[in-house]
Amino acid sequence: MVSIDTIRTPIKPQLEEFDAFVRSCFGGGKGLLGQMLEHVLSSRGKGLRPTIVLLTAALHSAGGVGRRTHLAALMTEMIHLASLIHDDVIDSSDMRRGRASVNALWQSHNAVLVGDYILSRTMEIGMSSGQYDLVSHIIRAVSILCEGEIMQGDHASRRDASREAYFEIIYKKTATLIGVSASAGALSAGASAEKVDAMRRFGDAVGMAFQIGDDILDYTASSSVTGKPSLGDLREGKVTLPLIEVIESADEALRNEILAALPLCADDENKREFVRSAVIREGGVERAREVMKSYLGRAMSLLAPYEPSPVRDALVQLCAYVAERER
Ligand code: FPP
Ligand code: MG
């Protein structure tokens, strides 16, 4: 099984420089704000977005990566962190990456504010860099993220199970920022418009697969492995691909039984377990996995025109990692 550390090997020194850059921008603060930022920075997770920025920059530059690339990595990572802090408020989730969420520790109003702080400082750092092409390329993702989150909440409140809506939501809430990370890396290294576009499509496909993987793990992994409450999607009314696959293929009696159980899943663990076992028994997880793999196949085909190199291999391994990850 591929580990995220293996994928990071070709850009290890750049990632260390990047971590120092993040700390210099957001670390060492005082008072409550400093404590909240320290909590967020010390549980940053896999760093998937900055890893993708640094790899796609390295793929398009003969010499090492520079300050422009670190700026792109910082912006994508901090937008992501801010969005997760707000997401845990929206989802009333008290656990993130195996630790208490910001809202659980300091209440929702502080979590909203520290998310706003991270987002606005990120914009400020971007604007003061003067790298306007890169900054506007990345910032476009933020409003799309919000559109995805609003659309998701709207559908969750109705337990809507449409496949089209699901794909649009995950494209907006997850794939866009991963697509922008891949294309911003290439743009930061001076790649042609055609290459920047190819990387956007690569990142979009990885991002779609990544979110489908997340939605599968919500049904299959325990919270001690993912660091998030399990069956959270059912609890929150989110109808995701493994369940959509089963709702579409089940006979009428089972479909009606599942649809009747969904509104009760918020408070009833037995209903959640009923839906989980139906999803697994009826092959929803396997079929969602096939869809995830088809996105990863698309992503890998976009790497085919590049000469083999440790950086290209790392991006191929990233696709394997997304397919196999357990948390
Ligand atoms: C996690 O989804 C959440 C997202 C991918 C996006 C959240 C976006 C916003 C809250 C919009 C606001 C954006 C900014 C930049 C402040 P999930 O709940 O399915 O995943 P989880 O299981 O990890 O919580
Ligand atoms: Mg959530």
CSV table of C-alpha atoms and ligand atoms in Angstrom, one decimal:
chain,number,residue,atom,x,y,z
A,1,MET,CA,0.0,0.0,0.0
A,2,VAL,CA,1.3,3.5,-1.0
A,3,SER,CA,1.9,5.9,1.9
A,4,ILE,CA,1.6,9.7,1.7
A,5,ASP,CA,5.3,9.8,2.8
A,6,THR,CA,6.4,7.9,-0.3
A,7,ILE,CA,4.5,10.3,-2.5
A,8,ARG,CA,6.2,13.2,-0.7
A,9,THR,CA,9.7,11.8,-1.2
A,10,PRO,CA,10.7,13.8,-4.3
A,11,ILE,CA,9.6,17.1,-2.7
A,12,LYS,CA,10.7,16.5,0.9
A,13,PRO,CA,13.0,19.5,1.3
A,14,GLN,CA,10.4,21.8,-0.4
A,15,LEU,CA,7.7,20.5,2.0
A,16,GLU,CA,10.0,21.3,5.0
A,17,GLU,CA,10.5,24.9,3.7
A,18,PHE,CA,6.7,25.1,3.1
A,19,ASP,CA,6.0,24.0,6.7
A,20,ALA,CA,8.3,26.8,8.0
A,21,PHE,CA,6.6,29.3,5.7
A,22,VAL,CA,3.1,28.3,7.1
A,23,ARG,CA,4.4,28.7,10.7
A,24,SER,CA,6.0,32.1,9.8
A,25,CYS,CA,2.6,33.3,8.5
A,26,PHE,CA,0.2,31.8,11.0
A,27,GLY,CA,2.2,30.4,14.0
A,28,GLY,CA,3.4,32.0,17.3
A,29,GLY,CA,0.3,34.1,18.0
A,30,LYS,CA,-0.8,35.1,21.5
A,31,GLY,CA,-4.0,34.7,23.4
A,32,LEU,CA,-7.1,32.8,22.3
A,33,LEU,CA,-6.4,33.3,18.6
A,34,GLY,CA,-2.9,32.0,19.0
A,35,GLN,CA,-4.2,28.9,20.8
A,36,MET,CA,-6.8,28.2,18.2
A,37,LEU,CA,-4.3,28.6,15.4
A,38,GLU,CA,-1.8,26.4,17.2
A,39,HIS,CA,-4.5,23.7,17.5
A,40,VAL,CA,-5.3,23.9,13.8
A,41,LEU,CA,-1.7,24.0,12.6
A,42,SER,CA,-0.7,21.0,14.8
A,43,SER,CA,-3.4,18.8,13.3
A,44,ARG,CA,-3.0,19.7,9.6
A,45,GLY,CA,-3.6,16.2,8.4
A,46,LYS,CA,-2.3,14.7,5.1
A,47,GLY,CA,-1.4,18.0,3.4
A,48,LEU,CA,-2.8,16.7,0.2
A,49,ARG,CA,-3.3,20.1,-1.5
A,50,PRO,CA,0.2,21.5,-0.8
A,51,THR,CA,1.7,18.1,-1.8
A,52,ILE,CA,-0.1,18.4,-5.1
A,53,VAL,CA,0.9,22.0,-5.7
A,54,LEU,CA,4.6,21.2,-5.0
A,55,LEU,CA,4.5,18.1,-7.2
A,56,THR,CA,2.8,19.7,-10.2
A,57,ALA,CA,5.2,22.7,-9.9
A,58,ALA,CA,8.2,20.3,-9.9
A,59,LEU,CA,6.7,18.5,-12.9
A,60,HIS,CA,6.8,21.7,-14.9
A,61,SER,CA,10.1,23.2,-13.8
A,62,ALA,CA,13.6,22.2,-14.6
A,63,GLY,CA,15.1,24.0,-11.5
A,64,GLY,CA,13.6,23.7,-8.0
A,65,VAL,CA,10.4,25.4,-7.0
A,66,GLY,CA,10.3,28.9,-5.7
A,67,ARG,CA,8.4,31.4,-3.6
A,68,ARG,CA,5.5,31.6,-6.0
A,69,THR,CA,4.9,27.8,-5.6
A,70,HIS,CA,5.1,28.1,-1.8
A,71,LEU,CA,2.5,30.9,-1.9
A,72,ALA,CA,0.2,28.7,-4.0
A,73,ALA,CA,0.7,25.8,-1.5
A,74,LEU,CA,0.0,28.1,1.4
A,75,MET,CA,-3.2,29.5,-0.1
A,76,THR,CA,-4.7,26.1,-1.0
A,77,GLU,CA,-3.9,24.6,2.4
A,78,MET,CA,-5.2,27.5,4.4
A,79,ILE,CA,-8.4,27.8,2.3
A,80,HIS,CA,-8.9,24.1,3.0
A,81,LEU,CA,-8.3,24.4,6.7
A,82,ALA,CA,-10.7,27.4,7.0
A,83,SER,CA,-13.3,25.5,5.1
A,84,LEU,CA,-13.0,22.4,7.5
A,85,ILE,CA,-13.3,24.6,10.6
A,86,HIS,CA,-16.5,26.1,9.1
A,87,ASP,CA,-17.7,22.7,8.0
A,88,ASP,CA,-17.5,21.3,11.5
A,89,VAL,CA,-19.6,24.2,12.7
A,90,ILE,CA,-22.2,23.5,9.9
A,91,ASP,CA,-22.2,19.7,10.6
A,92,SER,CA,-22.1,20.2,14.5
A,93,SER,CA,-19.1,17.8,14.4
A,94,ASP,CA,-17.0,17.6,17.5
A,95,MET,CA,-14.2,15.6,16.1
A,96,ARG,CA,-11.6,16.2,13.4
A,97,ARG,CA,-8.5,14.3,12.6
A,98,GLY,CA,-8.9,12.3,15.9
A,99,ARG,CA,-8.9,15.4,18.0
A,100,ALA,CA,-11.6,17.7,19.3
A,101,SER,CA,-12.8,20.2,16.6
A,102,VAL,CA,-12.3,23.9,17.1
A,103,ASN,CA,-16.1,24.4,17.7
A,104,ALA,CA,-16.0,21.6,20.3
A,105,LEU,CA,-13.1,23.2,22.2
A,106,TRP,CA,-14.0,26.9,21.8
A,107,GLN,CA,-17.6,27.0,20.6
A,108,SER,CA,-19.0,27.8,17.2
A,109,HIS,CA,-18.7,31.6,17.3
A,110,ASN,CA,-14.9,31.4,17.9
A,111,ALA,CA,-14.6,28.7,15.2
A,112,VAL,CA,-16.4,30.9,12.7
A,113,LEU,CA,-14.1,33.8,13.5
A,114,VAL,CA,-10.9,31.8,13.4
A,115,GLY,CA,-12.0,30.4,10.0
A,116,ASP,CA,-12.7,33.9,8.8
A,117,TYR,CA,-9.3,35.0,10.2
A,118,ILE,CA,-7.4,32.3,8.3
A,119,LEU,CA,-9.3,33.0,5.1
A,120,SER,CA,-8.8,36.8,5.3
A,121,ARG,CA,-5.1,36.6,6.3
A,122,THR,CA,-4.6,34.2,3.4
A,123,MET,CA,-6.1,36.7,0.9
A,124,GLU,CA,-4.0,39.5,2.5
A,125,ILE,CA,-0.8,37.4,2.1
A,126,GLY,CA,-1.8,36.6,-1.5
A,127,MET,CA,-2.5,40.2,-2.5
A,128,SER,CA,0.6,41.6,-0.8
A,129,SER,CA,2.7,39.2,-2.8
A,130,GLY,CA,1.7,41.0,-6.0
A,131,GLN,CA,1.3,37.6,-7.8
A,132,TYR,CA,-2.1,38.5,-9.1
A,133,ASP,CA,-2.5,35.9,-11.8
A,134,LEU,CA,-1.8,33.1,-9.3
A,135,VAL,CA,-3.9,34.6,-6.5
A,136,SER,CA,-6.9,35.2,-8.7
A,137,HIS,CA,-6.5,31.6,-10.1
A,138,ILE,CA,-6.7,30.2,-6.6
A,139,ILE,CA,-9.3,32.5,-5.1
A,140,ARG,CA,-11.9,31.6,-7.6
A,141,ALA,CA,-12.2,28.2,-5.8
A,142,VAL,CA,-13.5,29.8,-2.6
A,143,SER,CA,-16.9,30.9,-3.9
A,144,ILE,CA,-17.4,27.6,-5.6
A,145,LEU,CA,-16.7,25.8,-2.3
A,146,CYS,CA,-19.4,27.8,-0.7
A,147,GLU,CA,-21.8,27.1,-3.5
A,148,GLY,CA,-21.1,23.4,-3.1
A,149,GLU,CA,-21.7,23.5,0.7
A,150,ILE,CA,-25.0,25.5,0.3
A,151,MET,CA,-26.2,23.1,-2.3
A,152,GLN,CA,-25.2,20.1,-0.1
A,153,GLY,CA,-27.1,21.5,2.9
A,154,ASP,CA,-30.2,22.2,0.7
A,155,HIS,CA,-30.2,18.6,-0.6
A,156,ALA,CA,-29.4,17.1,2.8
A,157,SER,CA,-32.4,18.8,4.3
A,158,ARG,CA,-34.6,17.0,1.8
A,159,ARG,CA,-32.6,13.8,1.8
A,160,ASP,CA,-32.5,14.2,-1.9
A,161,ALA,CA,-30.9,11.3,-3.7
A,162,SER,CA,-30.1,12.5,-7.2
A,163,ARG,CA,-26.9,11.3,-8.8
A,164,GLU,CA,-26.5,14.5,-10.8
A,165,ALA,CA,-26.8,16.7,-7.7
A,166,TYR,CA,-24.3,14.5,-5.9
A,167,PHE,CA,-21.6,14.9,-8.6
A,168,GLU,CA,-22.2,18.7,-8.8
A,169,ILE,CA,-21.8,19.0,-5.0
A,170,ILE,CA,-18.6,17.0,-4.7
A,171,TYR,CA,-17.2,18.8,-7.8
A,172,LYS,CA,-17.8,22.1,-6.1
A,173,LYS,CA,-17.0,21.3,-2.5
A,174,THR,CA,-13.9,19.1,-3.0
A,175,ALA,CA,-12.7,18.6,-6.6
A,176,THR,CA,-12.5,22.3,-7.4
A,177,LEU,CA,-9.9,23.1,-4.8
A,178,ILE,CA,-7.8,20.0,-5.6
A,179,GLY,CA,-8.1,20.9,-9.3
A,180,VAL,CA,-7.0,24.4,-8.5
A,181,SER,CA,-4.1,23.1,-6.4
A,182,ALA,CA,-2.8,21.0,-9.3
A,183,SER,CA,-3.2,23.8,-11.9
A,184,ALA,CA,-1.8,26.5,-9.5
A,185,GLY,CA,1.3,24.4,-9.0
A,186,ALA,CA,1.9,24.3,-12.8
A,187,LEU,CA,1.0,28.0,-13.2
A,188,SER,CA,3.4,28.9,-10.4
A,189,ALA,CA,6.2,27.2,-12.2
A,190,GLY,CA,5.5,29.0,-15.5
A,191,ALA,CA,3.8,26.1,-17.4
A,192,SER,CA,1.9,26.8,-20.7
A,193,ALA,CA,-1.8,27.5,-20.6
A,194,GLU,CA,-2.4,24.0,-22.1
A,195,LYS,CA,-0.4,22.3,-19.4
A,196,VAL,CA,-2.1,24.4,-16.7
A,197,ASP,CA,-5.4,23.2,-18.1
A,198,ALA,CA,-4.3,19.6,-18.2
A,199,MET,CA,-3.3,19.8,-14.6
A,200,ARG,CA,-6.7,21.3,-13.7
A,201,ARG,CA,-8.4,18.3,-15.3
A,202,PHE,CA,-5.9,16.0,-13.5
A,203,GLY,CA,-6.7,17.6,-10.1
A,204,ASP,CA,-10.4,17.7,-10.7
A,205,ALA,CA,-10.4,13.9,-11.4
A,206,VAL,CA,-8.3,13.2,-8.4
A,207,GLY,CA,-10.6,15.4,-6.3
A,208,MET,CA,-13.8,13.6,-7.5
A,209,ALA,CA,-12.2,10.3,-6.6
A,210,PHE,CA,-10.9,11.6,-3.3
A,211,GLN,CA,-14.4,12.7,-2.2
A,212,ILE,CA,-16.0,9.4,-3.4
A,213,GLY,CA,-13.4,7.6,-1.3
A,214,ASP,CA,-14.3,9.8,1.7
A,215,ASP,CA,-18.0,8.9,1.2
A,216,ILE,CA,-17.1,5.2,1.0
A,217,LEU,CA,-15.0,5.4,4.2
A,218,ASP,CA,-18.0,7.0,6.0
A,219,TYR,CA,-19.7,3.6,5.5
A,220,THR,CA,-16.8,1.3,5.9
A,221,ALA,CA,-14.2,2.7,8.4
A,222,SER,CA,-14.4,3.1,12.1
A,223,SER,CA,-14.1,6.6,13.7
A,224,SER,CA,-10.9,5.5,15.4
A,225,VAL,CA,-9.3,5.1,12.0
A,226,THR,CA,-10.7,8.1,10.2
A,227,GLY,CA,-10.6,10.5,13.2
A,228,LYS,CA,-14.2,11.6,12.4
A,229,PRO,CA,-17.5,10.4,13.7
A,230,SER,CA,-18.6,7.3,11.7
A,231,LEU,CA,-21.8,7.3,9.6
A,232,GLY,CA,-21.6,11.1,9.9
A,233,ASP,CA,-23.1,11.5,6.4
A,234,LEU,CA,-26.3,9.6,7.3
A,235,ARG,CA,-26.5,11.5,10.6
A,236,GLU,CA,-26.3,14.7,8.6
A,237,GLY,CA,-28.8,13.7,5.9
A,238,LYS,CA,-26.2,13.5,3.2
A,239,VAL,CA,-27.1,11.0,0.5
A,240,THR,CA,-23.7,10.0,-1.1
A,241,LEU,CA,-22.7,7.7,-3.9
A,242,PRO,CA,-22.7,4.3,-2.1
A,243,LEU,CA,-26.3,4.9,-1.0
A,244,ILE,CA,-27.4,6.4,-4.3
A,245,GLU,CA,-26.1,3.3,-6.1
A,246,VAL,CA,-28.4,1.1,-3.8
A,247,ILE,CA,-31.4,3.4,-4.0
A,248,GLU,CA,-31.2,3.3,-7.8
A,249,SER,CA,-30.8,-0.5,-8.0
A,250,ALA,CA,-32.9,-1.8,-5.1
A,251,ASP,CA,-36.4,-3.3,-5.6
A,252,GLU,CA,-39.3,-1.0,-4.6
A,253,ALA,CA,-39.8,-2.5,-1.2
A,254,LEU,CA,-36.2,-2.0,-0.1
A,255,ARG,CA,-36.0,1.4,-1.7
A,256,ASN,CA,-39.1,2.5,0.2
A,257,GLU,CA,-37.7,1.1,3.4
A,258,ILE,CA,-34.4,3.0,3.0
A,259,LEU,CA,-36.1,6.2,2.0
A,260,ALA,CA,-38.4,5.9,5.1
A,261,ALA,CA,-35.3,5.3,7.3
A,262,LEU,CA,-33.3,8.3,6.1
A,263,PRO,CA,-35.1,11.1,8.0
A,264,LEU,CA,-34.7,9.1,11.2
A,265,CYS,CA,-31.0,8.6,10.8
A,266,ALA,CA,-30.1,11.9,12.5
A,267,ASP,CA,-31.1,10.5,15.9
A,268,ASP,CA,-31.6,6.7,15.6
A,269,GLU,CA,-28.5,4.6,15.5
A,270,ASN,CA,-30.5,1.5,14.6
A,271,LYS,CA,-31.8,3.2,11.5
A,272,ARG,CA,-28.2,4.2,10.6
A,273,GLU,CA,-27.0,0.6,11.0
A,274,PHE,CA,-30.0,-0.6,8.9
A,275,VAL,CA,-29.0,1.7,6.0
A,276,ARG,CA,-25.3,0.9,6.4
A,277,SER,CA,-25.9,-2.9,6.2
A,278,ALA,CA,-28.2,-2.5,3.2
A,279,VAL,CA,-25.6,-0.3,1.4
A,280,ILE,CA,-22.8,-2.9,2.0
A,281,ARG,CA,-25.0,-6.0,1.3
A,282,GLU,CA,-26.4,-4.6,-1.9
A,283,GLY,CA,-23.0,-3.7,-3.4
A,284,GLY,CA,-23.2,0.1,-3.1
A,285,VAL,CA,-19.7,0.3,-1.8
A,286,GLU,CA,-18.3,-1.8,-4.7
A,287,ARG,CA,-20.1,0.2,-7.3
A,288,ALA,CA,-19.0,3.5,-5.8
A,289,ARG,CA,-15.5,2.2,-5.8
A,290,GLU,CA,-15.7,1.4,-9.6
A,291,VAL,CA,-16.8,5.0,-10.2
A,292,MET,CA,-13.9,6.3,-8.1
A,293,LYS,CA,-11.5,4.1,-10.1
A,294,SER,CA,-12.8,5.5,-13.4
A,295,TYR,CA,-11.9,9.0,-12.2
A,296,LEU,CA,-8.4,7.8,-11.2
A,297,GLY,CA,-8.0,6.2,-14.6
A,298,ARG,CA,-8.8,9.6,-16.2
A,299,ALA,CA,-6.3,11.3,-13.9
A,300,MET,CA,-3.6,8.8,-14.8
A,301,SER,CA,-4.2,9.2,-18.5
A,302,LEU,CA,-3.5,13.0,-18.1
A,303,LEU,CA,0.0,12.1,-16.8
A,304,ALA,CA,0.8,9.8,-19.7
A,305,PRO,CA,2.3,12.5,-22.0
A,306,TYR,CA,5.0,13.4,-19.4
A,307,GLU,CA,8.4,11.7,-19.4
A,308,PRO,CA,8.8,9.2,-16.6
A,309,SER,CA,10.5,10.8,-13.6
A,310,PRO,CA,10.3,10.5,-9.7
A,311,VAL,CA,7.9,13.4,-9.7
A,312,ARG,CA,5.6,11.9,-12.3
A,313,ASP,CA,5.8,8.6,-10.5
A,314,ALA,CA,4.8,10.3,-7.3
A,315,LEU,CA,1.7,11.7,-9.0
A,316,VAL,CA,0.8,8.2,-10.3
A,317,GLN,CA,1.3,6.9,-6.8
A,318,LEU,CA,-1.0,9.6,-5.5
A,319,CYS,CA,-3.8,8.0,-7.6
A,320,ALA,CA,-3.0,4.6,-6.1
A,321,TYR,CA,-3.1,6.2,-2.6
A,322,VAL,CA,-6.5,7.8,-3.2
A,323,ALA,CA,-7.8,4.4,-4.3
A,324,GLU,CA,-6.4,2.5,-1.4
A,325,ARG,CA,-6.5,4.9,1.6
A,326,GLU,CA,-8.1,3.8,4.8
A,327,ARG,CA,-8.6,7.2,6.4
B,1,FPP,C1,-15.9,18.6,4.1
B,1,FPP,O1,-17.0,17.9,3.7
B,1,FPP,C2,-16.1,20.1,3.6
B,1,FPP,C3,-15.7,20.6,2.5
B,1,FPP,C4,-14.9,19.8,1.5
B,1,FPP,C5,-16.0,22.0,2.1
B,1,FPP,C6,-16.5,22.9,3.1
B,1,FPP,C7,-16.8,24.3,2.6
B,1,FPP,C8,-17.3,25.3,3.3
B,1,FPP,C9,-17.7,25.2,4.7
B,1,FPP,C10,-17.5,26.6,2.6
B,1,FPP,C11,-16.8,27.7,3.3
B,1,FPP,C12,-15.4,27.9,2.8
B,1,FPP,C13,-14.4,28.6,3.3
B,1,FPP,C14,-13.1,28.7,2.6
B,1,FPP,C15,-14.5,29.3,4.6
B,1,FPP,P1,-17.6,16.7,4.5
B,1,FPP,O2,-18.5,17.3,5.6
B,1,FPP,O3,-18.3,15.8,3.6
B,1,FPP,O4,-16.4,16.0,5.1
B,1,FPP,P2,-15.9,15.6,6.5
B,1,FPP,O5,-16.5,14.2,6.7
B,1,FPP,O6,-14.4,15.6,6.5
B,1,FPP,O7,-16.5,16.6,7.5
B,2,MG,MG,-18.3,17.6,7.6
